[in-house]
Amino acid sequence: MSAPASVFPMLEPRLPSVSKPIQYVGGELNSTVKDWDCAPEGETVRWALMYPDAYEVGLPNQGVQILYEVLNERDWIVAERTYAVWPDMEQVMREAGIPQFTVDAHRPIKAFDVFGLSFSTELGYTNMLNALDLAGIPLHSADRTDEDPIVLAGGHAAFNPEPIADFLDAAVLGDGEEVVLAISEVVRDWKAEGCPGGRDEVLRRLAVSGNIYVPRFYDVTYAADGTIEAVVPNRPGIPFRVRKHTLMDLDAWPYPAKPLVPLAETVHERFSVEIFRGCTRGCRFCQAGMITRPVRERSIKTIGDMVENGIRKSGFEEVGLLSLSSADHTEIGDVAKGLADRYEGSNVSLSLPSTRVDAFNITLANEFSRNGRRSGLTFAPEGGSERMRKVINKMVTEEDLIRTVATAYSHGWRQVKLYFMVGLPTETDEDVLQVAELAKKVIAKGREVSGRNDIRCTVSIGGFVPKPHTPFQWAAQLDHETTDERLKKLRDTVRDDKKYGRAIGFRYHDGKPGIVEGLLSRGDRRVGRIIETVWRDGGRFDGWSEHFSYDRWVGAAEQALAGTGVDLDWFTTRERDHDEVLPWDHLDSGLDKDWLWADWEDALAAADGADIEVEDCRWTPCYDCGVCPEMGTEIQIGPTGQKLLPLSVV
């Protein structure tokens, strides 16, 4: 196949007419441009990778960067990147007939073999439809021909891809590093044989492995009450359940090794190292913690090597140590001290994203701020009252929190940020108002221990959205009117306090976007019609408040669901029962459904005063969630006994 022409000659003269043109130019430090035919005749496999949001959000995304590098390391694979284009650029492209293109070699997406999209949030679905349309790829999988790429979804939101099932050819659950190479081999072999059986055959080959979900090979039937009756394979050899992928040896995959350095300003200007994957704390609202089990730690030596290599290759001066709960790494103290020693006196600073209240210690905080500025500390109690924290299994007492912030304020920190959620199951107005009381106590304690009045506390509140594969997947979502009322009462309570009100910052989102996210999180295939209707009506960038329109989504839901017997509320504010078939039941995250249900019942019992705590299975006997035996995996934690070498200062 001859290489497709670059669209850059058409693009370049039009760049001055759009905002931030630099984001469409490519050529970032550590980016890769390969020959279109880098392998022997017909055996090159070509991937276009997309994070379906703007460049400034998409470029720093770890998942896409890792896959980009893993794929390009193979001499027979070409991988390039593309991002969602802003409305002004979309208009230019439509007027000039410029298709969706990669930023690396400006090749049209339609020319690639695989178009892989990574979804960390469901609000990127309309951007996917826009990219498909701009690329000239039919929106619906059923309408595609052998000339079109395989459209493949991954990322956390792919654990329930049913709302976008009609637009996808395939979806991957779990870790991507190994599976993208396995998919590439299937595609290469099929191409080398002359593409027998067309796209149907290559999709069949992917599906029979048991590890790739191909929606068209499954039929969904509905009962009279609107619930799902069954999801069953519609041809021989297709598995009834599709399993997630789990990468067990993180040390063997030390990516990104060549971090991309953005040309335009992005949301994170730092080099990030994932120090472990998975979380077994058991917070009932947290999908990420549930679907990424078990815990797999990187060794201290690999972390040190990755940091040193990443700084050298990128020039970044801030290093973020990432995971769902970074202070829980068994050797975090040694990691922090080793890195702080190594980079003392240089301009490299270390950061730890939000820390669990009970995992924080001042020695750790001092190591992380030794070389850099003292930014504020962020803690996430999640629930305002003790009762709510028991419901969500976030076992942090008020005393724990006050003691932790007292330590921070007494050691010179001036600002603390607290993160909470509103709309959790069984929540009352009183539970939410407790957030204000907690914030006041934090300020009071800070003033007392520091002897200063310039103490600040920012309260940040998000709306709770029930997610698949969690104990709260059966819960009713709180309607947006009640969410907004509770937030208003809380805001007024904080503002009316003459003594502490001015020291407390208050950030929150209104309840409407959460309802749409809830619809997309727990929706089934009928929701695809809503997404398409919204996109045709101009819906783009739904994760951005200035582009989001709740009325557009409500109107689309009424139109698309007419005659189905279900509506927006049915998908969001309705509680499910034990026997209902959930849209994602045939997608196996390793978690036992009965265990999840028992944990949901424990949450309801905790709401009524029962003292039930599910501890972290890293340090306690197994709770039988199902992941380790089901997936043939195990918890991997230190200490490894390794030290961070060399200890000489860089």
XYZ file of C-alpha atoms in Angstrom, residues 368-608:
241
model
C 8.849 15.776 48.884
C 9.121 19.498 49.570
C 12.839 19.450 50.423
C 13.931 20.562 46.999
C 10.900 22.367 45.652
C 8.239 24.798 46.585
C 5.763 23.928 49.289
C 2.547 23.591 47.413
C -0.655 22.906 49.310
C -1.447 19.413 50.546
C -4.530 17.600 49.243
C -6.518 15.058 51.252
C -9.680 13.241 50.269
C -11.983 12.326 53.171
C -14.770 11.972 50.501
C -17.637 11.867 53.024
C -18.531 14.817 55.254
C -19.773 12.805 58.232
C -18.382 9.771 60.032
C -21.532 7.865 59.032
C -20.976 8.547 55.321
C -17.336 7.530 55.527
C -18.453 4.187 56.952
C -20.975 3.761 54.120
C -18.260 4.263 51.479
C -15.639 2.275 53.477
C -13.309 5.276 53.721
C -12.099 4.626 57.221
C -10.839 8.038 58.205
C -12.057 9.512 61.479
C -12.415 13.212 62.198
C -9.596 12.845 64.745
C -7.333 11.342 62.042
C -7.977 14.292 59.763
C -7.522 16.992 62.408
C -4.331 15.347 63.667
C -2.911 15.141 60.130
C -3.636 18.755 59.202
C -2.368 19.936 62.591
C 0.969 18.267 61.825
C 1.080 19.890 58.382
C 0.186 23.392 59.612
C 2.646 23.146 62.523
C 5.442 22.265 60.078
C 4.935 25.357 57.959
C 2.264 24.437 55.457
C -0.328 27.185 55.017
C -2.849 25.601 52.714
C -4.772 22.332 52.711
C -7.285 21.146 50.117
C -10.023 18.706 51.111
C -11.964 16.705 48.550
C -15.524 15.474 49.202
C -18.414 13.984 47.259
C -22.093 14.878 47.373
C -24.886 12.498 46.401
C -23.493 9.306 47.960
C -25.982 6.505 48.762
C -28.110 7.099 51.925
C -26.746 10.675 52.240
C -28.824 13.374 53.974
C -28.544 17.178 54.061
C -26.997 16.859 57.501
C -24.172 14.633 56.195
C -23.260 17.297 53.632
C -23.417 20.181 56.119
C -20.851 18.297 58.212
C -18.309 19.242 55.526
C -18.561 22.866 56.712
C -18.038 21.838 60.338
C -14.994 19.795 59.398
C -13.490 22.675 57.389
C -14.005 25.089 60.314
C -12.276 22.674 62.701
C -9.371 22.362 60.261
C -8.938 26.172 60.131
C -9.270 26.498 63.909
C -6.659 23.802 64.490
C -4.344 25.344 61.895
C -4.504 28.762 63.564
C -3.937 27.195 66.963
C -0.840 25.139 66.090
C 0.800 27.678 63.768
C -0.070 30.810 65.723
C -0.975 32.474 62.413
C -4.153 33.728 60.819
C -3.212 33.237 57.152
C -4.284 29.582 57.218
C -6.393 28.442 54.244
C -8.525 25.406 53.526
C -10.105 24.778 50.137
C -13.104 22.481 50.029
C -13.575 20.854 46.643
C -16.797 18.926 45.999
C -17.672 16.560 43.195
C -20.984 14.878 42.503
C -21.068 11.114 43.018
C -21.694 9.056 39.868
C -22.356 5.311 40.368
C -19.962 3.262 38.224
C -19.977 -0.295 36.820
C -17.936 -3.023 38.579
C -18.293 -1.354 42.003
C -20.536 -2.175 44.995
C -22.456 1.035 44.176
C -23.323 -0.120 40.624
C -26.858 -0.854 41.915
C -27.318 2.523 43.656
C -29.738 5.266 42.656
C -27.961 8.443 41.546
C -29.045 11.647 43.267
C -31.062 13.954 40.991
C -29.360 17.202 40.004
C -31.927 19.454 41.747
C -31.235 17.881 45.170
C -27.473 17.906 44.502
C -27.568 21.638 43.760
C -29.778 22.353 46.802
C -27.347 20.572 49.120
C -24.380 22.394 47.626
C -26.150 25.733 48.030
C -26.946 25.033 51.702
C -23.319 24.059 52.275
C -21.978 27.142 50.486
C -24.282 29.434 52.473
C -23.267 27.777 55.752
C -19.596 28.379 54.980
C -20.119 31.965 53.780
C -22.284 32.958 56.735
C -19.576 32.067 59.233
C -17.874 35.313 60.254
C -14.997 33.626 62.069
C -13.880 31.065 59.482
C -15.823 31.692 56.264
C -13.159 33.839 54.588
C -10.443 31.245 55.194
C -12.418 28.503 53.462
C -12.394 28.331 49.671
C -15.293 26.495 48.064
C -15.196 24.764 44.674
C -17.918 22.606 43.244
C -19.625 21.480 40.053
C -23.369 21.704 39.587
C -25.287 18.435 39.365
C -26.238 18.399 35.677
C -23.011 17.089 34.055
C -23.006 14.283 36.655
C -26.419 13.077 35.454
C -25.139 12.817 31.881
C -22.009 11.030 33.073
C -24.274 8.660 35.020
C -26.330 7.952 31.903
C -23.171 7.125 29.928
C -21.550 5.141 32.771
C -24.394 2.700 33.349
C -26.141 2.888 29.992
C -26.783 0.038 27.559
C -26.822 -0.011 23.753
C -29.983 2.117 23.588
C -27.933 5.060 24.896
C -25.890 5.089 21.664
C -28.808 6.779 19.900
C -28.712 9.582 22.480
C -24.971 10.135 21.959
C -25.418 10.281 18.195
C -28.366 12.694 18.489
C -26.319 14.986 20.768
C -23.355 14.922 18.391
C -25.550 15.682 15.350
C -26.979 18.616 17.314
C -23.467 20.059 17.774
C -22.375 18.316 20.987
C -18.578 18.392 21.399
C -16.183 18.553 24.363
C -18.821 17.566 26.917
C -16.191 17.403 29.649
C -15.696 21.182 29.332
C -18.320 23.245 31.181
C -18.290 25.983 28.502
C -19.176 23.454 25.769
C -21.555 21.242 27.768
C -25.318 21.616 27.314
C -27.584 19.713 29.687
C -30.688 20.724 27.737
C -29.196 19.235 24.584
C -28.703 15.888 26.337
C -32.191 15.906 27.888
C -33.788 16.686 24.526
C -31.736 13.985 22.809
C -32.706 11.427 25.471
C -36.413 12.189 25.038
C -36.107 11.889 21.276
C -33.877 8.785 21.152
C -35.659 6.810 23.879
C -39.211 7.528 22.673
C -41.141 4.264 22.539
C -38.523 2.206 24.408
C -40.311 2.347 27.772
C -37.187 3.737 29.468
C -35.975 7.317 29.990
C -33.116 9.373 31.427
C -34.243 8.821 35.036
C -34.503 5.064 34.427
C -30.791 4.955 33.645
C -29.695 7.327 36.440
C -31.857 7.898 39.526
C -33.298 4.354 39.752
C -31.935 1.747 42.162
C -31.263 -1.698 40.623
C -32.029 -5.006 42.346
C -29.899 -8.123 42.724
C -31.410 -10.100 39.858
C -31.244 -7.417 37.168
C -28.898 -8.198 34.275
C -26.535 -5.237 34.130
C -25.294 -4.084 30.698
C -21.679 -5.025 31.588
C -22.292 -8.408 33.250
C -20.675 -10.245 30.312
C -17.484 -8.190 30.722
C -15.285 -9.724 33.389
C -13.229 -7.426 35.606
C -12.427 -10.416 37.822
C -14.691 -9.196 40.625
C -17.269 -11.677 41.842
C -20.752 -10.180 41.417
C -22.002 -11.801 44.640
C -19.072 -10.265 46.526
C -19.922 -6.830 45.126
C -23.573 -7.307 46.143
C -22.574 -8.375 49.682
C -20.405 -5.254 49.923
C -23.368 -3.122 48.753
C -25.477 -4.686 51.526
C -22.674 -3.961 54.013
C -22.771 -0.300 52.917
C -26.516 -0.128 53.620
C -25.990 -1.830 56.983
C -23.229 0.688 57.832
C -25.699 3.485 57.027
C -27.940 2.088 59.762
